[in-house]
PDB file of C-alpha atoms in Angstrom:
ATOM      1  CA  UNK A   5    -106.290  30.994 131.491  1.00  0.00           C
ATOM      2  CA  UNK A   6    -105.326  33.138 134.539  1.00  0.00           C
ATOM      3  CA  UNK A   7    -105.293  31.183 137.829  1.00  0.00           C
ATOM      4  CA  UNK A   8    -105.383  34.374 139.984  1.00  0.00           C
ATOM      5  CA  UNK A   9    -107.886  37.188 140.558  1.00  0.00           C
ATOM      6  CA  UNK A  10    -107.878  40.904 141.554  1.00  0.00           C
ATOM      7  CA  UNK A  11    -110.238  41.327 144.490  1.00  0.00           C
ATOM      8  CA  UNK A  12    -113.261  39.251 143.654  1.00  0.00           C
ATOM      9  CA  UNK A  13    -113.148  39.981 139.906  1.00  0.00           C
ATOM     10  CA  UNK A  14    -111.964  37.035 137.835  1.00  0.00           C
ATOM     11  CA  UNK A  15    -109.374  37.865 135.196  1.00  0.00           C
ATOM     12  CA  UNK A  16    -110.963  35.365 132.885  1.00  0.00           C
ATOM     13  CA  UNK A  17    -113.031  38.327 131.776  1.00  0.00           C
ATOM     14  CA  UNK A  18    -110.870  40.411 129.404  1.00  0.00           C
ATOM     15  CA  UNK A  19    -112.809  43.618 130.194  1.00  0.00           C
ATOM     16  CA  UNK A  20    -112.001  43.529 133.878  1.00  0.00           C
ATOM     17  CA  UNK A  21    -108.378  42.688 133.118  1.00  0.00           C
ATOM     18  CA  UNK A  22    -107.990  45.853 131.018  1.00  0.00           C
ATOM     19  CA  UNK A  23    -109.637  47.892 133.810  1.00  0.00           C
ATOM     20  CA  UNK A  24    -107.156  46.579 136.364  1.00  0.00           C
ATOM     21  CA  UNK A  25    -104.227  47.423 134.077  1.00  0.00           C
ATOM     22  CA  UNK A  26    -105.587  50.968 133.641  1.00  0.00           C
ATOM     23  CA  UNK A  27    -105.947  51.500 137.405  1.00  0.00           C
ATOM     24  CA  UNK A  28    -102.394  50.278 138.051  1.00  0.00           C
ATOM     25  CA  UNK A  29    -101.035  52.584 135.334  1.00  0.00           C
ATOM     26  CA  UNK A  30    -102.812  55.557 136.926  1.00  0.00           C
ATOM     27  CA  UNK A  31    -101.305  54.719 140.305  1.00  0.00           C
ATOM     28  CA  UNK A  32     -97.818  54.432 138.823  1.00  0.00           C
ATOM     29  CA  UNK A  33     -98.220  57.777 137.051  1.00  0.00           C
ATOM     30  CA  UNK A  34     -99.319  59.419 140.316  1.00  0.00           C
ATOM     31  CA  UNK A  35     -96.301  58.019 142.179  1.00  0.00           C
ATOM     32  CA  UNK A  36     -93.935  59.136 139.418  1.00  0.00           C
ATOM     33  CA  UNK A  37     -95.423  62.634 139.452  1.00  0.00           C
ATOM     34  CA  UNK A  38     -95.028  62.885 143.259  1.00  0.00           C
ATOM     35  CA  UNK A  39     -91.399  61.726 143.182  1.00  0.00           C
ATOM     36  CA  UNK A  40     -90.541  64.101 140.321  1.00  0.00           C
ATOM     37  CA  UNK A  41     -92.095  67.042 142.173  1.00  0.00           C
ATOM     38  CA  UNK A  42     -90.319  66.159 145.401  1.00  0.00           C
ATOM     39  CA  UNK A  43     -86.918  65.879 143.712  1.00  0.00           C
ATOM     40  CA  UNK A  44     -87.437  69.193 141.929  1.00  0.00           C
ATOM     41  CA  UNK A  45     -88.394  70.865 145.225  1.00  0.00           C
ATOM     42  CA  UNK A  46     -85.278  69.572 147.000  1.00  0.00           C
ATOM     43  CA  UNK A  47     -83.086  70.643 144.112  1.00  0.00           C
ATOM     44  CA  UNK A  48     -84.619  74.142 144.151  1.00  0.00           C
ATOM     45  CA  UNK A  49     -83.952  74.463 147.914  1.00  0.00           C
ATOM     46  CA  UNK A  50     -80.322  73.404 147.439  1.00  0.00           C
ATOM     47  CA  UNK A  51     -79.878  75.932 144.639  1.00  0.00           C
ATOM     48  CA  UNK A  52     -81.349  78.688 146.795  1.00  0.00           C
ATOM     49  CA  UNK A  53     -79.036  77.882 149.704  1.00  0.00           C
ATOM     50  CA  UNK A  54     -76.042  77.795 147.354  1.00  0.00           C
ATOM     51  CA  UNK A  55     -76.940  81.213 145.961  1.00  0.00           C
ATOM     52  CA  UNK A  56     -77.327  82.628 149.480  1.00  0.00           C
ATOM     53  CA  UNK A  57     -73.863  81.368 150.478  1.00  0.00           C
ATOM     54  CA  UNK A  58     -72.335  82.764 147.314  1.00  0.00           C
ATOM     55  CA  UNK A  59     -73.987  86.117 147.981  1.00  0.00           C
ATOM     56  CA  UNK A  60     -72.661  86.191 151.537  1.00  0.00           C
ATOM     57  CA  UNK A  61     -69.122  85.455 150.340  1.00  0.00           C
ATOM     58  CA  UNK A  62     -69.442  88.081 147.595  1.00  0.00           C
ATOM     59  CA  UNK A  63     -70.551  90.753 150.075  1.00  0.00           C
ATOM     60  CA  UNK A  64     -67.826  90.086 152.635  1.00  0.00           C
ATOM     61  CA  UNK A  65     -65.083  88.667 150.421  1.00  0.00           C
ATOM     62  CA  UNK A  66     -64.634  84.914 150.202  1.00  0.00           C
ATOM     63  CA  UNK A  67     -61.246  84.816 151.916  1.00  0.00           C
ATOM     64  CA  UNK A  68     -62.099  87.136 154.804  1.00  0.00           C
ATOM     65  CA  UNK A  69     -65.466  85.484 155.425  1.00  0.00           C
ATOM     66  CA  UNK A  70     -63.838  82.082 155.513  1.00  0.00           C
ATOM     67  CA  UNK A  71     -61.144  83.293 157.894  1.00  0.00           C
ATOM     68  CA  UNK A  72     -63.671  85.102 160.086  1.00  0.00           C
ATOM     69  CA  UNK A  73     -65.792  81.975 160.290  1.00  0.00           C
ATOM     70  CA  UNK A  74     -62.752  79.891 161.202  1.00  0.00           C
ATOM     71  CA  UNK A  75     -61.610  82.391 163.855  1.00  0.00           C
ATOM     72  CA  UNK A  76     -65.110  82.568 165.293  1.00  0.00           C
ATOM     73  CA  UNK A  77     -65.303  78.778 165.492  1.00  0.00           C
ATOM     74  CA  UNK A  78     -61.887  78.693 167.185  1.00  0.00           C
ATOM     75  CA  UNK A  79     -62.969  81.285 169.755  1.00  0.00           C
ATOM     76  CA  UNK A  80     -66.165  79.388 170.489  1.00  0.00           C
ATOM     77  CA  UNK A  81     -64.266  76.125 171.005  1.00  0.00           C
ATOM     78  CA  UNK A  82     -61.668  77.850 173.193  1.00  0.00           C
ATOM     79  CA  UNK A  83     -64.333  79.517 175.330  1.00  0.00           C
ATOM     80  CA  UNK A  84     -66.175  76.234 175.755  1.00  0.00           C
ATOM     81  CA  UNK A  85     -62.988  74.475 176.819  1.00  0.00           C
ATOM     82  CA  UNK A  86     -62.065  77.354 179.139  1.00  0.00           C
ATOM     83  CA  UNK A  87     -65.465  77.249 180.836  1.00  0.00           C
ATOM     84  CA  UNK A  88     -65.164  73.491 181.187  1.00  0.00           C
ATOM     85  CA  UNK A  89     -61.709  73.807 182.757  1.00  0.00           C
ATOM     86  CA  UNK A  90     -62.801  76.600 185.075  1.00  0.00           C
ATOM     87  CA  UNK A  91     -65.741  74.518 186.259  1.00  0.00           C
ATOM     88  CA  UNK A  92     -63.394  71.825 187.622  1.00  0.00           C
ATOM     89  CA  UNK A  93     -62.744  72.123 191.337  1.00  0.00           C
ATOM     90  CA  UNK A  94     -59.412  70.852 192.655  1.00  0.00           C
ATOM     91  CA  UNK A  95     -58.366  69.554 196.045  1.00  0.00           C
ATOM     92  CA  UNK A  96     -54.756  70.662 196.585  1.00  0.00           C
ATOM     93  CA  UNK A  97     -52.116  68.502 198.229  1.00  0.00           C
ATOM     94  CA  UNK A  98     -48.702  70.166 198.365  1.00  0.00           C
ATOM     95  CA  UNK A  99     -45.131  69.326 199.182  1.00  0.00           C
ATOM     96  CA  UNK A 100     -43.860  71.223 202.193  1.00  0.00           C
ATOM     97  CA  UNK A 101     -41.879  73.634 200.015  1.00  0.00           C
ATOM     98  CA  UNK A 102     -45.000  74.421 197.948  1.00  0.00           C
ATOM     99  CA  UNK A 103     -47.439  75.024 200.812  1.00  0.00           C
ATOM    100  CA  UNK A 104     -47.191  78.862 200.589  1.00  0.00           C
ATOM    101  CA  UNK A 105     -48.153  78.647 196.896  1.00  0.00           C
ATOM    102  CA  UNK A 106     -51.052  76.323 197.714  1.00  0.00           C
ATOM    103  CA  UNK A 107     -52.321  78.735 200.353  1.00  0.00           C
ATOM    104  CA  UNK A 108     -52.211  81.678 197.922  1.00  0.00           C
ATOM    105  CA  UNK A 109     -54.091  79.713 195.280  1.00  0.00           C
ATOM    106  CA  UNK A 110     -56.814  78.730 197.734  1.00  0.00           C
ATOM    107  CA  UNK A 111     -57.133  82.315 199.002  1.00  0.00           C
ATOM    108  CA  UNK A 112     -57.283  83.952 195.576  1.00  0.00           C
ATOM    109  CA  UNK A 113     -59.483  81.333 193.893  1.00  0.00           C
ATOM    110  CA  UNK A 114     -61.591  79.731 196.652  1.00  0.00           C
ATOM    111  CA  UNK A 115     -64.233  78.649 194.130  1.00  0.00           C
ATOM    112  CA  UNK A 116     -61.689  76.451 192.319  1.00  0.00           C
ATOM    113  CA  UNK A 117     -59.123  75.312 194.893  1.00  0.00           C
ATOM    114  CA  UNK A 118     -59.268  73.871 198.395  1.00  0.00           C
ATOM    115  CA  UNK A 119     -55.968  73.297 200.182  1.00  0.00           C
ATOM    116  CA  UNK A 120     -55.518  70.407 202.619  1.00  0.00           C
ATOM    117  CA  UNK A 121     -52.252  70.635 204.604  1.00  0.00           C
ATOM    118  CA  UNK A 122     -50.234  67.425 204.799  1.00  0.00           C
ATOM    119  CA  UNK A 123     -48.059  66.400 207.724  1.00  0.00           C
ATOM    120  CA  UNK A 124     -44.546  65.602 206.465  1.00  0.00           C
ATOM    121  CA  UNK A 125     -42.719  64.055 209.425  1.00  0.00           C
ATOM    122  CA  UNK A 126     -40.085  61.395 210.058  1.00  0.00           C
ATOM    123  CA  UNK A 127     -39.789  58.468 212.424  1.00  0.00           C
ATOM    124  CA  UNK A 128     -36.686  58.367 214.657  1.00  0.00           C
ATOM    125  CA  UNK A 129     -34.989  56.052 212.150  1.00  0.00           C
ATOM    126  CA  UNK A 130     -35.452  58.625 209.347  1.00  0.00           C
ATOM    127  CA  UNK A 131     -38.234  56.884 207.428  1.00  0.00           C
ATOM    128  CA  UNK A 132     -41.342  58.786 206.408  1.00  0.00           C
ATOM    129  CA  UNK A 133     -44.254  59.427 208.739  1.00  0.00           C
ATOM    130  CA  UNK A 134     -46.730  61.182 206.433  1.00  0.00           C
ATOM    131  CA  UNK A 135     -50.415  61.957 206.925  1.00  0.00           C
ATOM    132  CA  UNK A 136     -52.188  63.281 203.840  1.00  0.00           C
ATOM    133  CA  UNK A 137     -54.632  66.115 204.440  1.00  0.00           C
ATOM    134  CA  UNK A 138     -58.309  65.847 203.581  1.00  0.00           C
ATOM    135  CA  UNK A 139     -58.578  62.174 204.545  1.00  0.00           C
ATOM    136  CA  UNK A 140     -59.778  62.488 208.130  1.00  0.00           C
ATOM    137  CA  UNK A 141     -62.123  62.890 209.945  1.00  0.00           C
ATOM    138  CA  UNK A 142     -64.046  62.916 206.640  1.00  0.00           C
ATOM    139  CA  UNK A 143     -62.565  61.858 203.330  1.00  0.00           C
ATOM    140  CA  UNK A 144     -63.038  64.790 200.940  1.00  0.00           C
ATOM    141  CA  UNK A 145     -60.366  63.541 198.522  1.00  0.00           C
ATOM    142  CA  UNK A 146     -62.069  60.417 197.197  1.00  0.00           C
ATOM    143  CA  UNK A 147     -63.921  61.020 193.933  1.00  0.00           C
ATOM    144  CA  UNK A 148     -62.329  64.463 193.469  1.00  0.00           C
ATOM    145  CA  UNK A 149     -59.823  66.031 191.068  1.00  0.00           C
ATOM    146  CA  UNK A 150     -56.534  66.342 192.963  1.00  0.00           C
ATOM    147  CA  UNK A 151     -53.803  68.888 192.220  1.00  0.00           C
ATOM    148  CA  UNK A 152     -50.434  67.916 193.680  1.00  0.00           C
ATOM    149  CA  UNK A 153     -47.825  70.692 193.924  1.00  0.00           C
ATOM    150  CA  UNK A 154     -44.448  68.960 193.808  1.00  0.00           C
ATOM    151  CA  UNK A 155     -40.897  70.070 194.528  1.00  0.00           C
ATOM    152  CA  UNK A 156     -38.031  67.679 193.733  1.00  0.00           C
ATOM    153  CA  UNK A 157     -35.226  69.749 195.245  1.00  0.00           C
ATOM    154  CA  UNK A 158     -33.668  66.704 196.965  1.00  0.00           C
ATOM    155  CA  UNK A 159     -33.828  62.929 196.674  1.00  0.00           C
ATOM    156  CA  UNK A 160     -35.257  62.683 200.201  1.00  0.00           C
ATOM    157  CA  UNK A 161     -38.353  64.812 199.537  1.00  0.00           C
ATOM    158  CA  UNK A 162     -38.753  63.346 196.041  1.00  0.00           C
ATOM    159  CA  UNK A 163     -39.201  59.818 197.386  1.00  0.00           C
ATOM    160  CA  UNK A 164     -41.633  61.074 200.032  1.00  0.00           C
ATOM    161  CA  UNK A 165     -43.758  62.776 197.392  1.00  0.00           C
ATOM    162  CA  UNK A 166     -43.842  59.688 195.181  1.00  0.00           C
ATOM    163  CA  UNK A 167     -45.206  57.756 198.138  1.00  0.00           C
ATOM    164  CA  UNK A 168     -47.977  60.330 198.595  1.00  0.00           C
ATOM    165  CA  UNK A 169     -48.840  60.230 194.877  1.00  0.00           C
ATOM    166  CA  UNK A 170     -49.153  56.439 195.013  1.00  0.00           C
ATOM    167  CA  UNK A 171     -51.428  56.675 198.039  1.00  0.00           C
ATOM    168  CA  UNK A 172     -53.617  59.308 196.366  1.00  0.00           C
ATOM    169  CA  UNK A 173     -54.000  57.243 193.202  1.00  0.00           C
ATOM    170  CA  UNK A 174     -55.131  54.303 195.328  1.00  0.00           C
ATOM    171  CA  UNK A 175     -57.736  56.437 197.106  1.00  0.00           C
ATOM    172  CA  UNK A 176     -60.375  56.408 194.322  1.00  0.00           C
ATOM    173  CA  UNK A 177     -59.709  59.943 193.150  1.00  0.00           C
ATOM    174  CA  UNK A 178     -61.151  61.228 189.859  1.00  0.00           C
ATOM    175  CA  UNK A 179     -57.815  62.476 188.471  1.00  0.00           C
ATOM    176  CA  UNK A 180     -54.328  63.483 189.545  1.00  0.00           C
ATOM    177  CA  UNK A 181     -52.497  66.514 188.146  1.00  0.00           C
ATOM    178  CA  UNK A 182     -48.905  66.935 189.302  1.00  0.00           C
ATOM    179  CA  UNK A 183     -47.418  70.422 188.968  1.00  0.00           C
ATOM    180  CA  UNK A 184     -43.617  70.254 188.885  1.00  0.00           C
ATOM    181  CA  UNK A 185     -42.505  73.843 188.129  1.00  0.00           C
ATOM    182  CA  UNK A 186     -38.862  72.849 187.813  1.00  0.00           C
ATOM    183  CA  UNK A 187     -37.510  69.469 186.731  1.00  0.00           C
ATOM    184  CA  UNK A 188     -34.075  69.179 188.379  1.00  0.00           C
ATOM    185  CA  UNK A 189     -33.090  66.180 186.246  1.00  0.00           C
ATOM    186  CA  UNK A 190     -34.101  67.777 182.943  1.00  0.00           C
ATOM    187  CA  UNK A 191     -30.484  68.277 181.841  1.00  0.00           C
ATOM    188  CA  UNK A 192     -29.485  64.671 182.567  1.00  0.00           C
ATOM    189  CA  UNK A 193     -31.344  63.139 179.661  1.00  0.00           C
ATOM    190  CA  UNK A 194     -28.369  61.452 177.952  1.00  0.00           C
ATOM    191  CA  UNK A 195     -25.070  59.744 178.766  1.00  0.00           C
ATOM    192  CA  UNK A 196     -21.715  59.877 177.012  1.00  0.00           C
ATOM    193  CA  UNK A 197     -20.198  56.720 178.519  1.00  0.00           C
ATOM    194  CA  UNK A 198     -21.470  53.445 179.953  1.00  0.00           C
ATOM    195  CA  UNK A 199     -22.296  53.492 183.636  1.00  0.00           C
ATOM    196  CA  UNK A 200     -23.700  56.997 183.756  1.00  0.00           C
ATOM    197  CA  UNK A 201     -27.337  57.217 184.847  1.00  0.00           C
ATOM    198  CA  UNK A 202     -29.749  59.330 182.803  1.00  0.00           C
ATOM    199  CA  UNK A 203     -31.859  60.446 185.744  1.00  0.00           C
ATOM    200  CA  UNK A 204     -34.375  62.170 183.461  1.00  0.00           C
ATOM    201  CA  UNK A 205     -35.238  58.723 182.122  1.00  0.00           C
ATOM    202  CA  UNK A 206     -35.368  57.046 185.546  1.00  0.00           C
ATOM    203  CA  UNK A 207     -37.638  59.751 186.976  1.00  0.00           C
ATOM    204  CA  UNK A 208     -39.885  59.404 183.935  1.00  0.00           C
ATOM    205  CA  UNK A 209     -39.975  55.650 184.511  1.00  0.00           C
ATOM    206  CA  UNK A 210     -41.115  56.191 188.113  1.00  0.00           C
ATOM    207  CA  UNK A 211     -43.881  58.533 186.945  1.00  0.00           C
ATOM    208  CA  UNK A 212     -44.936  56.056 184.267  1.00  0.00           C
ATOM    209  CA  UNK A 213     -45.094  53.274 186.872  1.00  0.00           C
ATOM    210  CA  UNK A 214     -47.558  55.117 189.109  1.00  0.00           C
ATOM    211  CA  UNK A 215     -50.925  53.387 189.659  1.00  0.00           C
ATOM    212  CA  UNK A 216     -53.745  54.377 187.336  1.00  0.00           C
ATOM    213  CA  UNK A 217     -56.911  56.001 188.690  1.00  0.00           C
ATOM    214  CA  UNK A 218     -58.816  55.541 185.436  1.00  0.00           C
ATOM    215  CA  UNK A 219     -56.948  58.160 183.437  1.00  0.00           C
ATOM    216  CA  UNK A 220     -53.217  58.932 183.134  1.00  0.00           C
ATOM    217  CA  UNK A 221     -51.514  61.189 185.640  1.00  0.00           C
ATOM    218  CA  UNK A 222     -50.949  64.626 184.124  1.00  0.00           C
ATOM    219  CA  UNK A 223     -47.442  65.983 184.756  1.00  0.00           C
ATOM    220  CA  UNK A 224     -47.243  69.755 184.253  1.00  0.00           C
ATOM    221  CA  UNK A 225     -43.674  71.012 183.755  1.00  0.00           C
ATOM    222  CA  UNK A 226     -42.516  74.546 182.980  1.00  0.00           C
ATOM    223  CA  UNK A 227     -39.751  75.281 180.463  1.00  0.00           C
ATOM    224  CA  UNK A 228     -38.401  71.762 180.227  1.00  0.00           C
ATOM    225  CA  UNK A 229     -34.738  71.746 179.223  1.00  0.00           C
ATOM    226  CA  UNK A 230     -35.241  69.559 176.140  1.00  0.00           C
ATOM    227  CA  UNK A 231     -38.603  68.974 174.510  1.00  0.00           C
ATOM    228  CA  UNK A 232     -37.934  65.313 173.765  1.00  0.00           C
ATOM    229  CA  UNK A 233     -37.984  64.542 177.501  1.00  0.00           C
ATOM    230  CA  UNK A 234     -41.764  64.455 177.317  1.00  0.00           C
ATOM    231  CA  UNK A 235     -41.542  61.225 175.327  1.00  0.00           C
ATOM    232  CA  UNK A 236     -39.712  59.472 178.153  1.00  0.00           C
ATOM    233  CA  UNK A 237     -43.095  59.206 179.859  1.00  0.00           C
ATOM    234  CA  UNK A 238     -45.373  56.378 178.828  1.00  0.00           C
ATOM    235  CA  UNK A 239     -48.343  54.377 180.049  1.00  0.00           C
ATOM    236  CA  UNK A 240     -49.743  55.912 183.208  1.00  0.00           C
ATOM    237  CA  UNK A 241     -48.302  59.440 182.898  1.00  0.00           C
ATOM    238  CA  UNK A 242     -48.542  62.124 180.228  1.00  0.00           C
ATOM    239  CA  UNK A 243     -46.468  65.317 180.070  1.00  0.00           C
ATOM    240  CA  UNK A 244     -48.156  68.708 179.808  1.00  0.00           C
ATOM    241  CA  UNK A 245     -45.537  71.285 178.810  1.00  0.00           C
ATOM    242  CA  UNK A 246     -45.891  74.949 179.770  1.00  0.00           C
ATOM    243  CA  UNK A 247     -43.733  78.058 179.761  1.00  0.00           C
ATOM    244  CA  UNK A 248     -43.271  81.139 181.910  1.00  0.00           C
ATOM    245  CA  UNK A 249     -41.637  83.096 179.083  1.00  0.00           C
ATOM    246  CA  UNK A 250     -44.733  85.316 178.515  1.00  0.00           C
ATOM    247  CA  UNK A 251     -44.535  86.420 182.170  1.00  0.00           C
ATOM    248  CA  UNK A 252     -40.815  87.104 181.754  1.00  0.00           C
ATOM    249  CA  UNK A 253     -41.440  89.203 178.639  1.00  0.00           C
ATOM    250  CA  UNK A 254     -44.127  91.153 180.444  1.00  0.00           C
ATOM    251  CA  UNK A 255     -41.697  91.998 183.252  1.00  0.00           C
ATOM    252  CA  UNK A 256     -38.986  92.911 180.747  1.00  0.00           C
ATOM    253  CA  UNK A 257     -41.254  95.516 179.152  1.00  0.00           C
ATOM    254  CA  UNK A 258     -41.598  97.167 182.553  1.00  0.00           C
ATOM    255  CA  UNK A 259     -37.805  97.570 182.799  1.00  0.00           C
ATOM    256  CA  UNK A 260     -34.920  98.870 180.655  1.00  0.00           C
ATOM    257  CA  UNK A 261     -33.860  95.360 179.592  1.00  0.00           C
ATOM    258  CA  UNK A 262     -33.631  95.231 175.813  1.00  0.00           C
ATOM    259  CA  UNK A 263     -31.400  92.217 175.207  1.00  0.00           C
ATOM    260  CA  UNK A 264     -31.679  88.455 175.808  1.00  0.00           C
ATOM    261  CA  UNK A 265     -28.512  86.325 175.828  1.00  0.00           C
ATOM    262  CA  UNK A 266     -28.538  82.533 175.565  1.00  0.00           C
ATOM    263  CA  UNK A 267     -25.727  80.562 177.246  1.00  0.00           C
ATOM    264  CA  UNK A 268     -25.278  78.136 174.340  1.00  0.00           C
ATOM    265  CA  UNK A 269     -26.587  77.149 170.939  1.00  0.00           C
ATOM    266  CA  UNK A 270     -28.944  74.578 172.432  1.00  0.00           C
ATOM    267  CA  UNK A 271     -30.653  77.197 174.604  1.00  0.00           C
ATOM    268  CA  UNK A 272     -30.966  79.504 171.603  1.00  0.00           C
ATOM    269  CA  UNK A 273     -32.613  76.793 169.530  1.00  0.00           C
ATOM    270  CA  UNK A 274     -34.928  75.913 172.404  1.00  0.00           C
ATOM    271  CA  UNK A 275     -36.122  79.398 173.432  1.00  0.00           C
ATOM    272  CA  UNK A 276     -35.190  81.995 170.803  1.00  0.00           C
ATOM    273  CA  UNK A 277     -38.448  81.514 168.879  1.00  0.00           C
ATOM    274  CA  UNK A 278     -40.385  82.711 171.932  1.00  0.00           C
ATOM    275  CA  UNK A 279     -38.659  86.118 171.740  1.00  0.00           C
ATOM    276  CA  UNK A 280     -39.026  86.784 167.992  1.00  0.00           C
ATOM    277  CA  UNK A 281     -41.820  89.306 168.524  1.00  0.00           C
ATOM    278  CA  UNK A 282     -39.418  91.457 170.574  1.00  0.00           C
ATOM    279  CA  UNK A 283     -36.839  91.760 167.791  1.00  0.00           C
ATOM    280  CA  UNK A 284     -36.747  95.172 166.163  1.00  0.00           C
TER     281      UNK A 284
END
């Protein structure tokens, strides 16, 4: 009747068949009881945690607790990022006009910055004869984060500095950060007739065409004339916009200056929001 068997007991015997069914039913009941108990235990733990959270919000006020938690999380993230940034050590290469700044940075923060003077000379025919610091007799630039302090006060020095940036990016550095405190072509971002050259766009194109060291070159600019200039960069360079307005406001509070005048409507739209806390 039944071509199979449980263990060595033939199911041809109706008594043993009923015994097997009984054992299986007991096992199923035990499993069901275990699962039911486990689910009830998990549900009770979730309810307890929910009540604890509700009690915490009730004691401190739901809105304030939520805001405090958010602010605390923001502070933790900021502190972590700040510690990470402060742990990075930079090798400084500077344009000739920025060497005094590089020296002050290395003197005040020796644990973060090391300055390597560069020789900016010319051949008799006027072409560049440049020797980047930190390369000889031992190369301490390769594999390091490099901070380049740039000054584009003339076309001559600008071209020389682009040549140094290209050389650095081809020297197996970890990253390149270019600090350009003032962008002299920031106001030439548009043309009103054919034939005019938008030098803000051409400079951005030269930055974007720099070699890649594994990550984009970071271009730090202070108080850029128009914010949309940052989008002229693409590919191998990314703009990092900064402002010195907080330092200006701090100095203003130390004097009798109580008024800020903007030369035109564009300047007012660009910078007036940074002075709103001084209105009153």
